[in-house]
Amino acid sequence: MLRSLHIKLALIMTLLVVCLMTLAGAFLINSVNRFYLNEFYSQMADVFSNDTEFVRDLLTKTDGETDGVQALNQVLTAKMGALGVDGRNRNYYILDGTTGAYLVGSNEDEGKSLSITPNLYIAMTEGKEGNQSDLTTNYMDLALPIERGGQDYIIYILDERNTVRELNTQLFQLIIEALAFGLVISVLLSFLLSRAMVNPILALTRGAKRVAEGDFDHEIQVESHDEIGVLTNTFNDMADQLKNTIREVENERTKLSTLFLHMTDGVVAFNQAGEVIHSNPAAEEMLALSIPVGGAVRYEDLFEEIAPLDTVLNMESDCLDRAMVREDRSLFLLLVPYNREKQVGVLAVIHDVTQQVKNEAMRQEFVANVSHELRTPVTNIRSYAETLWENPDLPTDMRKNFLQVVLNESDRMTHIVQDLLTLSRFDSGQSQLNLRRFSFGQVLKESYQAILLEAQRHGHYLALRGEDAVPFIVADRERILQVIMNVLSNAIKYTPDGGRILMTAGTEGNWVWLEVSDNGIGIPEEDRERIFERFYRVDKARSRESGGTGLGLSIAQEIIAQHKGVLTLVDRQQPGTTIRMELNIGGPERCGEP
């Protein structure tokens, strides 16, 4: 690590020095070239533009002049110093204004081999001064077209830039020497800098290794207040936080282990490969099998027949629930994938529903028994009918009594059969709701009027309140009326004569409610949770006497459940019973709205 960091810093410093020197060299060389280029054209402008006497001598033919070229040559020769012409690096040439042919100049050999430059081309074709500058060329030139004595000439000044090239060469050598010196210094500085940085980093490395080994009590000493010092303090804080986090995780793991150990439901966790990673004693008891962690028992051995592991890992629903039987136990199984995105594994939760299954079987058996009990009213009806048939001379009062018994028994039998058929339709899902919009207040009034005579016959006070304040609702009108009549009938049956029965209606949000309360015999505390069970009677003698079957409230609750409403027993301190019914105004489809 030490050598690696040294090398990296040395390379960085070297590249930095090289880049800086390259940029500086390029800037200096470019500046020198631009300086000489500007100096050349500035010098030419001083001579050809500002020196009017010199320009006049160039343009004016003297008396007795026979050779204009030689005259121009003499004038230019006199100005060689001002023009900077040295005959080697910079020369002047007099060219034919039309063809550009060499006529005379300061260097005859080079003059005869002149090439047409852009400035010279401008002077020849356009008759204008060619003074365009270009840093990229290896020369500087000026082409000035003039007319003397009726003849067109071009005065052409050409600088080969040898001085600039020599100066650039010297600058380049100087830059190379400075670069070498800078590289040596940068390497030395990089080693010193890396040493200052490496020592704290090495301390951090040693501390990280100790933390990785589980030693969270070691604290790295901070020797600086720069970024490395901040990093060291942060690392110490991280180690403390990690220590606290691990302690909390261990505590949570202990809690979960204790919870799994003592919970009544069985829990078995599998990894992605189907191996057991956790199980509790309840699961082993329910499955009647020892399930060691990482042992020979796998997911395939326990639940493959219910659902393959891949199916559970890739299922879209939240969980998969199935019923299963293991020896004499009835079990309900929930299979849930945890960390669904990464498909880490599957959690199996097992509920022992043996008692619930037994209870349900008892209820179903009880239904069969009640059906069987229909023989009693049938037998009574047959007996009384045979008596009437065989004894036509019976007294009139006795015949009426016999016929009344037949009617009562037939009514009781009819009620039992109808209630059983109704519950059967509910259980099979064949009972459909006839939903429509109607006035809930009108239904309350009809039920009130229908039950009023029966209430008065028992001397009850029956009152209806709030019927005009409730809105129209969407529901099965006949079913809702059946529920209300059943609740009212129970209130009349189980309230001693001269009692008080109150119907109260109202709205709450998107819900309409009805409460039927009485001051009758009430329901004992131990029976309150079972009043909606099928065939359950609080007062069996009174129920049989009144012709009850024990199915009324069960049917009522099924109807309200189909409407996705609520039918509950209100817990109140005063004597009597209060049943509360709640329905969504918009119907079952909108029951999720508040």
Tab-separated table of N, CA and C in Angstrom, residues 310-377:
chain	number	residue	atom	x	y	z
A	310	ASP	N	-40.232	-23.248	-5.592
A	310	ASP	CA	-40.133	-22.220	-6.636
A	310	ASP	C	-41.448	-21.479	-6.813
A	311	THR	N	-42.557	-22.194	-6.666
A	311	THR	CA	-43.865	-21.548	-6.800
A	311	THR	C	-44.072	-20.502	-5.717
A	312	VAL	N	-43.688	-20.823	-4.494
A	312	VAL	CA	-43.852	-19.868	-3.388
A	312	VAL	C	-42.907	-18.683	-3.555
A	313	LEU	N	-41.672	-18.951	-4.003
A	313	LEU	CA	-40.701	-17.868	-4.161
A	313	LEU	C	-41.125	-16.880	-5.241
A	314	ASN	N	-41.814	-17.362	-6.267
A	314	ASN	CA	-42.147	-16.512	-7.405
A	314	ASN	C	-43.608	-16.103	-7.451
A	315	MET	N	-44.384	-16.407	-6.425
A	315	MET	CA	-45.804	-16.066	-6.485
A	315	MET	C	-45.983	-14.557	-6.321
A	316	GLU	N	-47.053	-14.025	-6.938
A	316	GLU	CA	-47.326	-12.598	-6.925
A	316	GLU	C	-48.151	-12.167	-5.724
A	317	SER	N	-48.935	-13.067	-5.162
A	317	SER	CA	-49.757	-12.721	-3.997
A	317	SER	C	-48.890	-12.633	-2.745
A	318	ASP	N	-49.480	-12.051	-1.685
A	318	ASP	CA	-48.727	-11.860	-0.453
A	318	ASP	C	-48.390	-13.174	0.236
A	319	CYS	N	-49.309	-14.122	0.208
A	319	CYS	CA	-49.076	-15.385	0.887
A	319	CYS	C	-49.896	-16.490	0.233
A	320	LEU	N	-49.542	-17.709	0.570
A	320	LEU	CA	-50.255	-18.888	0.086
A	320	LEU	C	-50.758	-19.647	1.309
A	321	ASP	N	-52.072	-19.839	1.406
A	321	ASP	CA	-52.638	-20.523	2.566
A	321	ASP	C	-53.269	-21.838	2.120
A	322	ARG	N	-53.033	-22.870	2.884
A	322	ARG	CA	-53.549	-24.199	2.593
A	322	ARG	C	-53.901	-24.905	3.902
A	323	ALA	N	-54.854	-25.813	3.819
A	323	ALA	CA	-55.200	-26.671	4.954
A	323	ALA	C	-54.517	-28.020	4.760
A	324	MET	N	-54.079	-28.592	5.840
A	324	MET	CA	-53.416	-29.894	5.773
A	324	MET	C	-53.722	-30.677	7.048
A	325	VAL	N	-53.584	-31.979	6.943
A	325	VAL	CA	-53.828	-32.872	8.076
A	325	VAL	C	-52.559	-33.658	8.331
A	326	ARG	N	-52.109	-33.631	9.567
A	326	ARG	CA	-50.905	-34.364	9.950
A	326	ARG	C	-51.256	-35.191	11.181
A	327	GLU	N	-51.330	-36.524	10.979
A	327	GLU	CA	-51.780	-37.456	12.015
A	327	GLU	C	-53.188	-37.073	12.463
A	328	ASP	N	-53.403	-36.753	13.726
A	328	ASP	CA	-54.756	-36.427	14.182
A	328	ASP	C	-54.965	-34.922	14.313
A	329	ARG	N	-54.090	-34.137	13.722
A	329	ARG	CA	-54.188	-32.679	13.816
A	329	ARG	C	-54.664	-32.090	12.487
A	330	SER	N	-55.531	-31.098	12.581
A	330	SER	CA	-55.926	-30.296	11.416
A	330	SER	C	-55.134	-28.998	11.472
A	331	LEU	N	-54.354	-28.732	10.436
A	331	LEU	CA	-53.439	-27.597	10.426
A	331	LEU	C	-53.801	-26.640	9.296
A	332	PHE	N	-53.563	-25.357	9.544
A	332	PHE	CA	-53.734	-24.324	8.529
A	332	PHE	C	-52.363	-23.705	8.279
A	333	LEU	N	-51.917	-23.749	7.036
A	333	LEU	CA	-50.549	-23.383	6.691
A	333	LEU	C	-50.525	-22.100	5.880
A	334	LEU	N	-49.630	-21.175	6.276
A	334	LEU	CA	-49.362	-19.943	5.523
A	334	LEU	C	-47.915	-19.974	5.040
A	335	LEU	N	-47.723	-19.855	3.733
A	335	LEU	CA	-46.384	-19.820	3.134
A	335	LEU	C	-46.151	-18.419	2.581
A	336	VAL	N	-45.103	-17.762	3.080
A	336	VAL	CA	-44.828	-16.366	2.713
A	336	VAL	C	-43.368	-16.252	2.279
A	337	PRO	N	-43.095	-15.724	1.080
A	337	PRO	CA	-41.697	-15.444	0.709
A	337	PRO	C	-41.232	-14.152	1.373
A	338	TYR	N	-40.048	-14.164	1.952
A	338	TYR	CA	-39.521	-12.935	2.528
A	338	TYR	C	-38.397	-12.410	1.646
A	339	ASN	N	-38.358	-11.061	1.556
A	339	ASN	CA	-37.461	-10.368	0.624
A	339	ASN	C	-37.717	-10.889	-0.789
A	340	ARG	N	-38.950	-10.597	-1.257
A	340	ARG	CA	-39.434	-11.159	-2.510
A	340	ARG	C	-38.529	-10.816	-3.685
A	341	GLU	N	-37.945	-9.590	-3.711
A	341	GLU	CA	-37.131	-9.193	-4.854
A	341	GLU	C	-35.895	-10.075	-5.009
A	342	LYS	N	-35.252	-10.402	-3.897
A	342	LYS	CA	-34.034	-11.206	-3.956
A	342	LYS	C	-34.291	-12.702	-3.769
A	343	GLN	N	-35.554	-13.070	-3.469
A	343	GLN	CA	-35.929	-14.472	-3.293
A	343	GLN	C	-34.991	-15.164	-2.288
A	344	VAL	N	-34.943	-14.581	-1.089
A	344	VAL	CA	-34.034	-15.097	-0.068
A	344	VAL	C	-34.516	-16.429	0.491
A	345	GLY	N	-35.821	-16.561	0.700
A	345	GLY	CA	-36.321	-17.802	1.284
A	345	GLY	C	-37.817	-17.742	1.529
A	346	VAL	N	-38.312	-18.725	2.279
A	346	VAL	CA	-39.747	-18.862	2.533
A	346	VAL	C	-39.964	-19.066	4.029
A	347	LEU	N	-41.018	-18.430	4.549
A	347	LEU	CA	-41.408	-18.578	5.947
A	347	LEU	C	-42.745	-19.321	5.993
A	348	ALA	N	-42.786	-20.385	6.757
A	348	ALA	CA	-44.003	-21.183	6.916
A	348	ALA	C	-44.543	-20.975	8.326
A	349	VAL	N	-45.806	-20.525	8.413
A	349	VAL	CA	-46.481	-20.333	9.698
A	349	VAL	C	-47.618	-21.352	9.771
A	350	ILE	N	-47.637	-22.127	10.860
A	350	ILE	CA	-48.581	-23.240	10.989
A	350	ILE	C	-49.517	-22.970	12.160
A	351	HIS	N	-50.819	-22.988	11.886
A	351	HIS	CA	-51.829	-22.816	12.921
A	351	HIS	C	-52.504	-24.166	13.172
A	352	ASP	N	-52.695	-24.487	14.421
A	352	ASP	CA	-53.404	-25.703	14.787
A	352	ASP	C	-54.890	-25.363	14.890
A	353	VAL	N	-55.664	-25.804	13.906
A	353	VAL	CA	-57.099	-25.505	13.867
A	353	VAL	C	-57.922	-26.761	14.158
A	354	THR	N	-57.313	-27.686	14.882
A	354	THR	CA	-58.022	-28.933	15.177
A	354	THR	C	-59.320	-28.667	15.918
A	355	GLN	N	-59.274	-27.814	16.924
A	355	GLN	CA	-60.468	-27.541	17.713
A	355	GLN	C	-61.527	-26.828	16.881
A	356	GLN	N	-61.078	-25.870	16.017
A	356	GLN	CA	-62.036	-25.162	15.163
A	356	GLN	C	-62.723	-26.125	14.208
A	357	VAL	N	-61.953	-27.055	13.666
A	357	VAL	CA	-62.542	-28.027	12.747
A	357	VAL	C	-63.551	-28.904	13.484
A	358	LYS	N	-63.198	-29.285	14.712
A	358	LYS	CA	-64.130	-30.091	15.496
A	358	LYS	C	-65.408	-29.323	15.797
A	359	ASN	N	-65.254	-28.046	16.138
A	359	ASN	CA	-66.437	-27.237	16.425
A	359	ASN	C	-67.333	-27.116	15.200
A	360	GLU	N	-66.710	-26.914	14.044
A	360	GLU	CA	-67.496	-26.796	12.821
A	360	GLU	C	-68.208	-28.114	12.518
A	361	ALA	N	-67.515	-29.206	12.758
A	361	ALA	CA	-68.150	-30.505	12.540
A	361	ALA	C	-69.344	-30.688	13.479
A	362	MET	N	-69.191	-30.219	14.718
A	362	MET	CA	-70.292	-30.312	15.666
A	362	MET	C	-71.472	-29.472	15.211
A	363	ARG	N	-71.197	-28.306	14.671
A	363	ARG	CA	-72.297	-27.470	14.205
A	363	ARG	C	-73.024	-28.129	13.028
A	364	GLN	N	-72.220	-28.654	12.108
A	364	GLN	CA	-72.846	-29.325	10.974
A	364	GLN	C	-73.667	-30.541	11.425
A	365	GLU	N	-73.130	-31.232	12.404
A	365	GLU	CA	-73.874	-32.371	12.939
A	365	GLU	C	-75.159	-31.896	13.620
A	366	PHE	N	-75.054	-30.747	14.253
A	366	PHE	CA	-76.227	-30.207	14.919
A	366	PHE	C	-77.315	-29.828	13.926
A	367	VAL	N	-76.889	-29.325	12.771
A	367	VAL	CA	-77.852	-29.026	11.717
A	367	VAL	C	-78.582	-30.305	11.312
A	368	ALA	N	-77.787	-31.373	11.163
A	368	ALA	CA	-78.417	-32.656	10.816
A	368	ALA	C	-79.371	-33.101	11.914
A	369	ASN	N	-78.972	-32.885	13.162
A	369	ASN	CA	-79.851	-33.287	14.271
A	369	ASN	C	-81.138	-32.483	14.280
A	370	VAL	N	-81.008	-31.172	14.016
A	370	VAL	CA	-82.215	-30.341	14.001
A	370	VAL	C	-83.143	-30.787	12.883
A	371	SER	N	-82.531	-31.100	11.738
A	371	SER	CA	-83.362	-31.608	10.633
A	371	SER	C	-84.045	-32.904	11.033
A	372	HIS	N	-83.262	-33.695	11.757
A	372	HIS	CA	-83.842	-34.954	12.217
A	372	HIS	C	-84.983	-34.711	13.192
A	373	GLU	N	-84.860	-33.629	13.948
A	373	GLU	CA	-85.901	-33.321	14.921
A	373	GLU	C	-87.215	-32.915	14.269
A	374	LEU	N	-87.184	-32.728	12.964
A	374	LEU	CA	-88.446	-32.438	12.281
A	374	LEU	C	-89.431	-33.604	12.416
A	375	ARG	N	-88.876	-34.742	12.741
A	375	ARG	CA	-89.791	-35.885	12.926
A	375	ARG	C	-90.801	-35.624	14.046
A	376	THR	N	-90.384	-34.868	15.051
A	376	THR	CA	-91.294	-34.624	16.191
A	376	THR	C	-92.555	-33.900	15.752
A	377	PRO	N	-92.439	-32.739	15.092
A	377	PRO	CA	-93.691	-32.105	14.645
A	377	PRO	C	-94.444	-32.937	13.621
